[in-house]
Coordinates of C-alpha atoms in Angstrom, one line a residue:
Chain A
M1 CA -0.1 0.2 -0.2
I2 CA 0.8 3.6 -0.8
E3 CA 0.5 6.1 1.7
V4 CA 1.6 9.6 1.6
Q5 CA 1.9 12.1 5.0
N6 CA 2.2 15.6 4.6
L7 CA 3.9 16.1 1.4
I8 CA 6.0 19.4 1.0
K9 CA 8.2 20.3 -2.7
E10 CA 9.6 23.3 -3.5
F11 CA 11.2 24.5 -6.2
E12 CA 13.5 27.4 -5.1
G13 CA 11.5 28.4 -2.1
R14 CA 8.0 28.3 -4.1
V15 CA 5.7 25.8 -2.5
V16 CA 4.4 23.6 -5.2
L17 CA 2.7 21.2 -3.1
N18 CA 1.8 21.7 0.3
N19 CA 1.4 19.1 3.0
I20 CA -0.3 16.4 1.1
S21 CA -1.4 13.7 2.8
T22 CA -3.8 10.7 1.3
K23 CA -3.4 6.5 1.0
F24 CA -4.1 5.2 -2.3
K25 CA -6.3 2.5 -2.9
E26 CA -4.7 -0.8 -3.5
G27 CA -5.2 -2.9 -6.4
A28 CA -7.2 0.2 -7.9
V29 CA -6.8 2.9 -10.6
N30 CA -6.1 6.1 -8.2
M31 CA -6.4 9.2 -10.3
I32 CA -4.7 12.8 -8.9
I33 CA -6.6 15.4 -11.2
G34 CA -6.3 19.1 -11.3
K35 CA -5.6 22.0 -13.5
S36 CA -2.1 22.4 -15.9
G37 CA 0.2 23.7 -13.5
S38 CA -1.6 22.2 -10.0
G39 CA 1.3 20.2 -9.3
K40 CA 0.0 17.0 -10.0
S41 CA 3.1 15.8 -11.7
V42 CA 5.7 16.7 -9.4
F43 CA 3.8 14.7 -6.7
L44 CA 3.6 11.7 -9.4
K45 CA 7.4 12.3 -9.4
C46 CA 8.0 12.7 -6.3
L47 CA 6.2 9.1 -5.4
V48 CA 8.2 7.6 -7.9
G49 CA 11.6 9.1 -6.6
L50 CA 12.5 11.4 -9.6
L51 CA 12.3 14.1 -7.2
R52 CA 13.1 14.8 -3.4
P53 CA 10.5 16.2 -1.7
E54 CA 11.3 18.8 1.1
G55 CA 9.2 17.4 4.0
G56 CA 6.9 14.2 4.8
K57 CA 7.2 10.8 4.2
I58 CA 6.2 8.5 1.2
L59 CA 5.3 5.0 2.7
Y60 CA 5.5 1.7 0.6
D61 CA 3.6 -1.1 2.7
G62 CA 4.3 1.0 5.5
K63 CA 8.4 1.6 4.7
D64 CA 9.7 5.4 4.3
F65 CA 11.0 5.8 0.7
L66 CA 12.8 8.8 1.7
K67 CA 15.0 7.1 4.2
M68 CA 15.3 3.8 2.3
K69 CA 19.2 2.4 1.5
H70 CA 20.3 2.5 -2.0
K71 CA 19.7 -0.8 -2.6
E72 CA 16.3 -1.5 -0.5
A73 CA 14.8 1.8 -3.1
K74 CA 16.4 -0.1 -5.9
R75 CA 14.6 -3.2 -5.4
L76 CA 11.6 -1.2 -4.6
H77 CA 12.1 0.2 -8.2
R78 CA 11.6 -3.2 -9.7
N79 CA 8.5 -3.6 -8.2
M80 CA 7.3 0.3 -10.1
G81 CA 6.4 0.5 -13.8
M82 CA 5.9 3.7 -15.2
L83 CA 4.2 5.0 -18.3
F84 CA 5.3 8.4 -19.5
Q85 CA 3.7 11.3 -21.0
N86 CA 5.7 10.9 -24.1
A87 CA 6.2 7.1 -23.5
A88 CA 9.9 7.4 -23.4
L89 CA 10.3 4.4 -25.2
F90 CA 14.3 3.7 -26.1
D91 CA 14.5 5.3 -30.1
S92 CA 17.8 2.9 -30.8
K93 CA 15.8 -0.1 -29.7
T94 CA 12.9 -2.0 -31.2
V95 CA 9.4 -2.8 -29.3
L96 CA 9.8 -6.1 -28.5
E97 CA 14.2 -5.1 -27.3
N98 CA 12.4 -2.4 -25.5
V99 CA 10.0 -4.6 -23.4
M100 CA 13.0 -7.1 -23.2
F101 CA 15.4 -4.5 -21.3
P102 CA 13.8 -4.9 -18.0
L103 CA 14.0 -8.7 -18.2
D104 CA 17.4 -7.7 -19.6
M105 CA 18.7 -6.2 -16.5
F106 CA 16.9 -7.8 -14.0
S107 CA 15.8 -11.4 -14.9
R108 CA 17.5 -14.6 -14.3
K109 CA 15.5 -16.5 -17.0
N110 CA 17.1 -17.5 -20.3
Y111 CA 16.6 -15.6 -23.8
R112 CA 14.0 -17.5 -24.8
E113 CA 11.9 -17.5 -21.2
R114 CA 12.6 -13.6 -21.2
K115 CA 11.4 -12.8 -25.1
K116 CA 8.3 -15.2 -24.2
R117 CA 8.0 -13.1 -21.6
A118 CA 8.0 -9.9 -23.6
E119 CA 5.9 -10.9 -26.7
F120 CA 2.9 -12.2 -23.5
C121 CA 3.0 -8.4 -22.5
L122 CA 3.2 -7.2 -26.0
E123 CA 0.3 -9.6 -26.7
R124 CA -1.5 -8.1 -23.9
V125 CA -1.6 -4.6 -24.9
D126 CA -2.1 -6.3 -28.7
L127 CA 1.3 -5.2 -30.0
L128 CA 3.0 -8.4 -31.5
D129 CA 2.5 -7.4 -35.0
A130 CA 4.9 -3.9 -34.1
A131 CA 7.7 -5.9 -32.6
N132 CA 10.2 -5.4 -34.8
L133 CA 9.8 -2.0 -35.5
Y134 CA 11.2 1.2 -34.0
P135 CA 9.8 3.7 -31.8
S136 CA 9.8 5.8 -34.7
E137 CA 8.1 3.7 -37.1
I138 CA 4.8 3.5 -34.8
S139 CA 2.1 6.0 -34.0
G140 CA 1.8 7.5 -30.3
G141 CA -1.4 4.7 -29.2
M142 CA 1.4 1.8 -30.4
M143 CA 4.5 4.0 -28.3
K144 CA 1.8 3.8 -25.1
R145 CA 0.9 0.7 -25.7
A146 CA 4.7 -0.4 -26.0
A147 CA 5.0 1.5 -22.9
I148 CA 2.7 0.0 -20.7
A149 CA 4.1 -3.5 -22.1
R150 CA 7.7 -2.5 -20.9
A151 CA 6.4 -1.0 -17.7
I152 CA 4.5 -5.1 -16.6
A153 CA 7.1 -7.0 -17.8
L154 CA 8.8 -7.4 -14.7
N155 CA 5.4 -8.2 -13.0
P156 CA 5.3 -4.9 -11.1
K157 CA 3.0 -4.3 -7.8
Y158 CA 2.5 -0.5 -8.7
L159 CA 1.9 1.0 -12.0
F160 CA 2.3 4.7 -12.5
C161 CA 1.0 6.3 -15.3
D162 CA 1.7 10.5 -16.3
E163 CA -1.0 11.9 -18.6
P164 CA -1.5 8.6 -20.6
N165 CA -3.8 9.9 -23.0
S166 CA -2.1 13.0 -23.3
G167 CA -2.0 13.7 -27.6
L168 CA -4.7 10.9 -28.2
D169 CA -7.7 11.2 -30.1
P170 CA -10.6 10.1 -28.1
K171 CA -11.0 6.8 -29.2
T172 CA -7.5 5.6 -28.7
S173 CA -7.6 7.5 -25.3
Q174 CA -10.4 5.2 -24.5
L175 CA -8.6 2.2 -25.4
I176 CA -5.5 2.6 -23.1
D177 CA -8.0 3.6 -20.3
E178 CA -9.4 0.1 -20.8
L179 CA -6.1 -0.9 -21.0
I180 CA -4.8 0.3 -18.1
Q181 CA -8.2 -0.5 -16.0
G182 CA -8.0 -4.6 -17.1
I183 CA -4.2 -4.6 -16.2
T184 CA -5.2 -3.3 -13.1
K185 CA -7.3 -5.6 -12.4
D186 CA -5.6 -9.1 -14.1
L187 CA -2.2 -8.1 -12.2
E188 CA -3.9 -7.0 -9.3
I189 CA -1.8 -4.0 -9.1
T190 CA -2.3 -0.3 -7.7
T191 CA -2.3 2.2 -10.3
I192 CA -1.9 5.8 -9.9
V193 CA -2.7 7.6 -12.9
V194 CA -2.3 12.2 -13.4
S195 CA -4.7 12.9 -15.5
H196 CA -7.0 15.8 -16.4
D197 CA -9.1 14.3 -18.8
M198 CA -12.5 13.7 -17.0
N199 CA -13.7 11.0 -19.9
S200 CA -10.4 9.0 -18.4
V201 CA -11.6 10.1 -14.7
M202 CA -15.2 9.1 -14.8
N203 CA -14.5 6.0 -17.2
I204 CA -11.5 4.2 -15.3
G205 CA -10.9 6.1 -11.9
D206 CA -11.9 3.8 -9.0
H207 CA -10.2 6.6 -6.3
I208 CA -9.7 10.5 -7.1
I209 CA -7.6 12.8 -5.8
F210 CA -8.1 16.5 -6.8
I211 CA -5.1 18.4 -6.4
N212 CA -5.0 22.4 -6.7
E213 CA -2.4 25.0 -6.7
G214 CA 0.0 22.0 -4.4
V215 CA -2.8 21.8 -2.1
K216 CA -5.1 18.4 -1.9
E217 CA -8.8 20.1 -2.1
W218 CA -10.8 16.9 -2.4
E219 CA -10.7 12.8 -2.5
G220 CA -13.3 10.4 -3.5
T221 CA -15.0 8.3 -5.5
K222 CA -16.1 9.0 -9.5
N223 CA -19.6 7.9 -7.8
H224 CA -19.5 11.4 -5.6
I225 CA -16.8 14.2 -7.7
M226 CA -20.3 15.3 -9.6
D227 CA -22.4 15.8 -6.5
S228 CA -19.2 17.7 -4.4
D229 CA -20.1 20.8 -3.8
N230 CA -16.2 21.9 -3.6
K231 CA -15.7 25.1 -5.9
E232 CA -12.5 24.6 -7.0
L233 CA -13.3 21.1 -7.9
N234 CA -16.6 21.8 -9.8
E235 CA -15.1 24.5 -12.0
F236 CA -12.2 21.9 -12.7
V237 CA -15.3 19.0 -13.8
F238 CA -17.6 21.5 -14.8
A239 CA -15.1 23.1 -17.5
S240 CA -16.4 20.6 -19.6
D241 CA -19.4 21.7 -21.8
L242 CA -20.8 17.7 -21.8
F243 CA -20.4 17.6 -18.0
K244 CA -22.2 20.7 -17.2
K245 CA -24.8 19.6 -19.5
I246 CA -24.8 16.0 -17.9
K247 CA -25.2 18.0 -14.8
E248 CA -27.8 19.8 -16.1
V249 CA -29.8 16.9 -17.1
E250 CA -29.1 15.3 -13.7
E251 CA -30.6 18.5 -11.9
T252 CA -33.6 19.3 -14.0
G253 CA -34.0 15.7 -16.2
P254 CA -34.2 15.4 -20.0
E255 CA -34.8 18.4 -21.8
T256 CA -38.1 18.3 -23.7
R257 CA -38.2 18.0 -27.6
H258 CA -41.3 19.9 -28.9
P259 CA -42.4 18.0 -32.3
E260 CA -42.7 20.8 -34.9
A261 CA -46.2 22.3 -36.0
Chain B
M1 CA 30.7 32.0 -16.3
S2 CA 31.3 32.6 -12.4
I3 CA 33.7 30.8 -10.0
T4 CA 30.9 29.2 -8.2
S5 CA 29.4 27.9 -11.2
T6 CA 32.4 26.8 -12.2
L7 CA 33.3 24.7 -9.0
E8 CA 29.2 23.7 -8.9
S9 CA 30.0 22.0 -12.5
I10 CA 33.5 20.2 -11.0
G11 CA 31.0 19.0 -8.5
E12 CA 28.6 17.9 -10.2
Y13 CA 31.1 16.4 -12.6
A14 CA 33.1 14.5 -9.7
L15 CA 29.4 13.4 -7.9
L16 CA 28.6 11.7 -11.9
L17 CA 32.1 10.0 -12.3
R18 CA 31.5 8.4 -8.6
R19 CA 27.9 6.8 -10.3
V20 CA 29.6 6.0 -13.8
L21 CA 32.4 4.3 -12.0
M22 CA 30.7 1.9 -10.5
P23 CA 30.5 -1.8 -11.4
P24 CA 27.7 -2.4 -14.2
D25 CA 24.3 -3.6 -12.9
R26 CA 24.5 -6.1 -15.7
A27 CA 28.0 -7.5 -17.2
R28 CA 26.4 -8.8 -19.8
E29 CA 24.4 -5.7 -21.0
F30 CA 27.5 -3.8 -20.8
A31 CA 29.4 -5.5 -22.8
K32 CA 26.7 -5.8 -25.6
E33 CA 26.6 -1.5 -25.1
F34 CA 30.3 -1.8 -25.4
S35 CA 30.7 -3.6 -28.3
K36 CA 28.0 -1.0 -30.1
E37 CA 30.1 2.1 -28.8
I38 CA 33.2 0.7 -30.4
Y39 CA 31.5 0.4 -33.1
K40 CA 29.6 3.9 -33.2
L41 CA 32.7 5.9 -31.5
G42 CA 35.4 4.4 -32.4
V43 CA 35.4 2.5 -35.8
N44 CA 33.1 5.1 -37.5
S45 CA 35.5 7.7 -36.7
I46 CA 38.4 6.0 -38.8
W47 CA 37.4 8.2 -41.8
I48 CA 37.7 11.1 -40.9
V49 CA 40.7 10.5 -38.7
T50 CA 42.2 9.1 -42.3
I51 CA 41.9 12.1 -44.3
I52 CA 42.9 14.4 -42.0
S53 CA 46.2 12.8 -41.1
L54 CA 46.7 12.4 -44.7
F55 CA 46.6 15.9 -46.0
I56 CA 47.8 17.4 -42.7
G57 CA 50.7 15.4 -42.3
A58 CA 51.5 16.1 -46.3
V59 CA 51.2 19.9 -45.3
I60 CA 53.6 19.5 -42.4
V61 CA 56.2 17.6 -45.0
M62 CA 55.5 20.5 -47.6
Q63 CA 55.8 23.1 -44.9
I64 CA 59.0 21.5 -43.2
A65 CA 60.7 20.8 -46.7
Y66 CA 60.2 24.5 -47.8
N67 CA 61.3 26.3 -44.3
I68 CA 64.2 24.1 -43.2
N69 CA 66.4 24.5 -46.5
S70 CA 70.0 24.6 -45.0
P71 CA 73.1 23.1 -46.2
L72 CA 74.4 22.4 -42.9
L73 CA 71.1 20.5 -42.3
P74 CA 70.5 17.0 -44.2
R75 CA 67.6 16.6 -45.9
S76 CA 66.7 13.7 -44.1
T77 CA 65.5 16.0 -41.6
V78 CA 62.8 17.1 -42.8
G79 CA 61.6 12.8 -42.4
S80 CA 62.7 13.3 -38.5
V81 CA 60.7 16.5 -37.4
S82 CA 57.8 15.7 -39.1
R83 CA 57.7 12.3 -37.3
E84 CA 58.3 14.0 -34.1
I85 CA 55.9 16.4 -34.8
I86 CA 52.9 13.5 -36.1
I87 CA 53.9 11.7 -33.2
L88 CA 53.8 14.0 -30.4
E89 CA 51.0 16.7 -30.7
F90 CA 49.6 15.8 -34.0
S91 CA 47.7 12.3 -33.6
S92 CA 47.8 12.3 -29.9
T93 CA 46.1 16.3 -29.7
V94 CA 45.4 17.9 -32.8
I95 CA 43.0 14.6 -33.6
C96 CA 41.7 14.8 -30.2
L97 CA 40.5 18.2 -30.4
I98 CA 39.2 16.9 -34.1
L99 CA 37.3 14.3 -32.0
A100 CA 36.0 16.5 -29.1
G101 CA 33.9 17.3 -31.5
K102 CA 33.0 14.7 -33.6
V103 CA 32.7 12.1 -30.8
G104 CA 32.3 14.6 -28.1
S105 CA 29.0 16.5 -29.6
N106 CA 27.5 13.1 -30.5
I107 CA 27.8 11.7 -26.7
A108 CA 26.2 14.9 -25.8
S109 CA 23.2 14.9 -28.0
E110 CA 22.6 11.3 -27.6
I111 CA 22.4 11.5 -23.9
G112 CA 20.8 15.0 -24.1
T113 CA 18.0 14.4 -25.7
M114 CA 17.7 10.5 -24.1
R115 CA 17.4 13.2 -20.9
I116 CA 15.0 15.8 -22.5
T117 CA 12.6 12.7 -23.6
Q118 CA 12.4 11.3 -20.0
Q119 CA 14.4 7.9 -21.5
I120 CA 16.8 8.7 -18.3
D121 CA 13.9 8.9 -15.9
A122 CA 12.7 5.7 -17.4
L123 CA 16.3 3.5 -16.5
D124 CA 16.3 5.4 -13.1
I125 CA 12.6 4.3 -12.3
M126 CA 13.4 0.6 -13.4
G127 CA 16.5 0.5 -10.9
V128 CA 18.7 1.0 -13.5
N129 CA 21.9 3.4 -13.0
S130 CA 21.6 5.1 -15.5
A131 CA 24.8 7.1 -15.3
N132 CA 26.5 3.9 -15.2
F133 CA 24.7 2.3 -17.8
L134 CA 24.7 4.8 -20.4
I135 CA 28.4 6.7 -19.9
L136 CA 30.4 3.6 -18.7
P137 CA 30.5 1.6 -21.9
K138 CA 31.4 5.0 -24.0
V139 CA 33.7 6.2 -21.6
V140 CA 35.8 2.6 -21.7
A141 CA 35.4 1.8 -25.7
F142 CA 36.2 5.9 -26.4
V143 CA 39.4 4.9 -24.3
L144 CA 40.4 1.4 -25.2
F145 CA 40.0 2.4 -29.0
M146 CA 42.0 6.1 -28.7
P147 CA 45.5 4.2 -29.1
V148 CA 44.1 2.5 -32.2
L149 CA 43.3 6.2 -33.8
V150 CA 46.6 7.4 -32.6
I151 CA 48.3 4.6 -34.2
F152 CA 46.5 4.7 -37.1
S153 CA 46.6 8.6 -37.8
T154 CA 50.3 8.7 -37.3
F155 CA 51.1 6.1 -40.0
M156 CA 48.4 7.7 -42.6
G157 CA 50.6 10.9 -41.7
L158 CA 53.6 9.7 -42.3
Y159 CA 52.1 8.3 -45.0
G160 CA 50.4 11.6 -46.2
G161 CA 54.1 13.1 -46.4
Y162 CA 55.5 9.9 -48.4
V163 CA 53.1 10.6 -51.1
L164 CA 54.0 14.6 -51.5
C165 CA 57.6 13.5 -51.4
A166 CA 56.6 10.6 -53.9
I167 CA 55.2 13.6 -56.2
T168 CA 57.6 16.2 -55.7
G169 CA 60.9 14.7 -54.9
N170 CA 61.7 17.3 -52.1
P171 CA 63.0 15.6 -50.5
S172 CA 63.1 12.2 -51.9
T173 CA 61.2 9.4 -50.7
D174 CA 64.2 7.1 -49.4
T175 CA 65.8 10.4 -47.5
Y176 CA 62.4 11.1 -46.3
V177 CA 62.0 7.4 -45.1
Y178 CA 65.7 7.5 -43.7
G179 CA 64.9 10.6 -41.6
I180 CA 61.5 9.0 -40.4
Q181 CA 63.7 6.3 -38.8
F182 CA 66.6 8.1 -38.1
F183 CA 67.2 8.3 -33.8
F184 CA 63.8 6.6 -33.4
R185 CA 62.5 6.9 -29.7
E186 CA 60.0 4.1 -28.8
S187 CA 59.2 6.0 -25.7
L188 CA 57.6 9.0 -27.6
V189 CA 55.1 6.6 -28.5
W190 CA 54.1 5.4 -25.4
Y191 CA 53.8 9.2 -24.4
S192 CA 51.6 9.9 -27.5
L193 CA 49.2 6.9 -26.7
I194 CA 49.2 7.4 -23.0
K195 CA 48.4 11.3 -23.7
S196 CA 45.8 10.6 -26.4
M197 CA 43.6 7.7 -23.7
L198 CA 43.9 10.9 -20.9
F199 CA 41.9 12.8 -23.7
G200 CA 39.5 10.0 -24.6
F201 CA 38.5 9.8 -21.2
I202 CA 38.1 13.7 -21.1
I203 CA 36.5 14.0 -24.5
S204 CA 34.0 11.0 -23.6
S205 CA 33.0 11.9 -19.6
V206 CA 32.9 15.8 -20.1
A207 CA 30.4 14.9 -23.0
A208 CA 28.7 12.8 -21.5
Y209 CA 28.6 15.7 -18.4
Y210 CA 27.0 17.9 -20.3
G211 CA 24.2 15.7 -22.3
Y212 CA 23.1 14.1 -18.9
N213 CA 22.6 17.6 -17.5
A214 CA 20.8 18.7 -20.6
Q215 CA 17.4 20.3 -19.4
G216 CA 14.6 21.7 -21.4
G217 CA 14.2 21.2 -25.4
A218 CA 15.9 20.6 -28.3
L219 CA 17.6 24.1 -28.5
D220 CA 19.3 22.9 -24.9
V221 CA 20.3 19.8 -26.4
G222 CA 22.2 21.8 -28.9
K223 CA 24.1 23.8 -26.4
A224 CA 24.8 21.1 -24.4
S225 CA 26.3 19.6 -27.2
T226 CA 28.1 22.9 -28.6
D227 CA 29.2 23.6 -24.6
S228 CA 31.1 19.7 -24.4
V229 CA 32.8 20.6 -27.7
V230 CA 34.1 24.0 -26.5
A231 CA 35.2 22.5 -22.8
N232 CA 36.7 19.7 -24.1
S233 CA 38.6 21.9 -26.3
I234 CA 40.3 23.5 -23.6
L235 CA 40.6 20.8 -21.5
I236 CA 42.4 18.8 -24.0
L237 CA 44.7 22.2 -24.6
M238 CA 45.5 22.9 -20.7
T239 CA 45.9 19.1 -20.1
D240 CA 48.2 18.9 -23.2
L241 CA 50.4 21.6 -21.4
A242 CA 50.4 20.2 -18.2
F243 CA 51.1 16.6 -19.4
T244 CA 53.8 17.8 -21.6
Q245 CA 55.7 19.7 -18.8
L246 CA 55.0 16.7 -16.7
M247 CA 56.7 14.4 -18.8
M248 CA 59.2 16.2 -21.0
G249 CA 60.0 19.1 -18.6

């Protein structure tokens, strides 16, 4: 389980994350939402160790990540998979080599077994046909799928996704969402997704944390997000016309259409 | 650049080297990367070393032949002096300055691009020592291949001079070859090879430092690449002076 206590992150004296505390739901898709520049990506980077916070605790199964020794932190890293906003596949390797990379580095299995595992992961994301292509030869959606396959190659306990739908069309976005949700359920892992896409939130979010200007404003489930009376959250959620309409329909009932005379 | 930022850079470079110079996570992966780097940084540099050495070797012989024109000096002096210049400074220092541009910018831009496209972050999250994985194979490959390039450059430089002598007859090829062999000291070759390996380490590690610390976008990768070439050129010249004083003084 991942628990965060009083997390503080500053950049040159400017507080970006202010006293954030939360518990992520195990075996579920946890979404961190907020406007651009609200601090959600910084929060995610602190969780995975790419940034070191100035204060607070990040507990993985009760152990403070920030106080772990190098070897212990390295072991924990092997239980983490991450999907970056731009996929971050290695340009010089093919899709298959990308997925095999964590196995090559950390698995004691022989080449045939490692390849078989990588092919299984690629099949899981429906990308086996592109195994021998280079990242520059595939589309953005395929890159994201390849990155998911690489992230799950070592059977991680935690999957972190930074804006998985950015730059994708709505249909591909939905596909990636379904993939993240499916993998979370199948592999029984804890997934943390940073997003500002409300469609994603409503599709796959089991537990939602709303961050505004570095402060945790709201936490709950997607069933409660529409009914919240938090002003900042409402401004964020109902910035989209679609959600405004849904809210109106919920409050007033469907608009009556009058047949033309 | 202020003194504070220079000292900060030196400190960051030292800290990076501490992470680089560690045993690799997986020897098999290191060997794979090492062989790729030998080809990319070393073998791919042979053509430029060949062309430059041939022409500069010929020019050195031509200049010396025109400027040492005394009846008191034997014509074979042209071969001897050319040999000393090519072994001591041209093949080990000038070629390294050229490679600081070719190889240094290649390393800085490759690692810099990996940094800004979060490929290095991806390695770190996997628990891989990214500095060690990316930089160590390049440094080891380049340092070990440097003597090959220097020996190659020396031979091509001397051969360039030979071709010039064959065309102009000033001096004759026999006199030139005699001059090359006259009072040859093997220790100078060792001096040249050791110096070039030191320069190889500077070029690869300093370029990697600039690439690894690149921040921002494509423009910043270009800046990191340029900065690495400038820093490498200055460091090579300063080290050359110090090393020559140490070994010859």
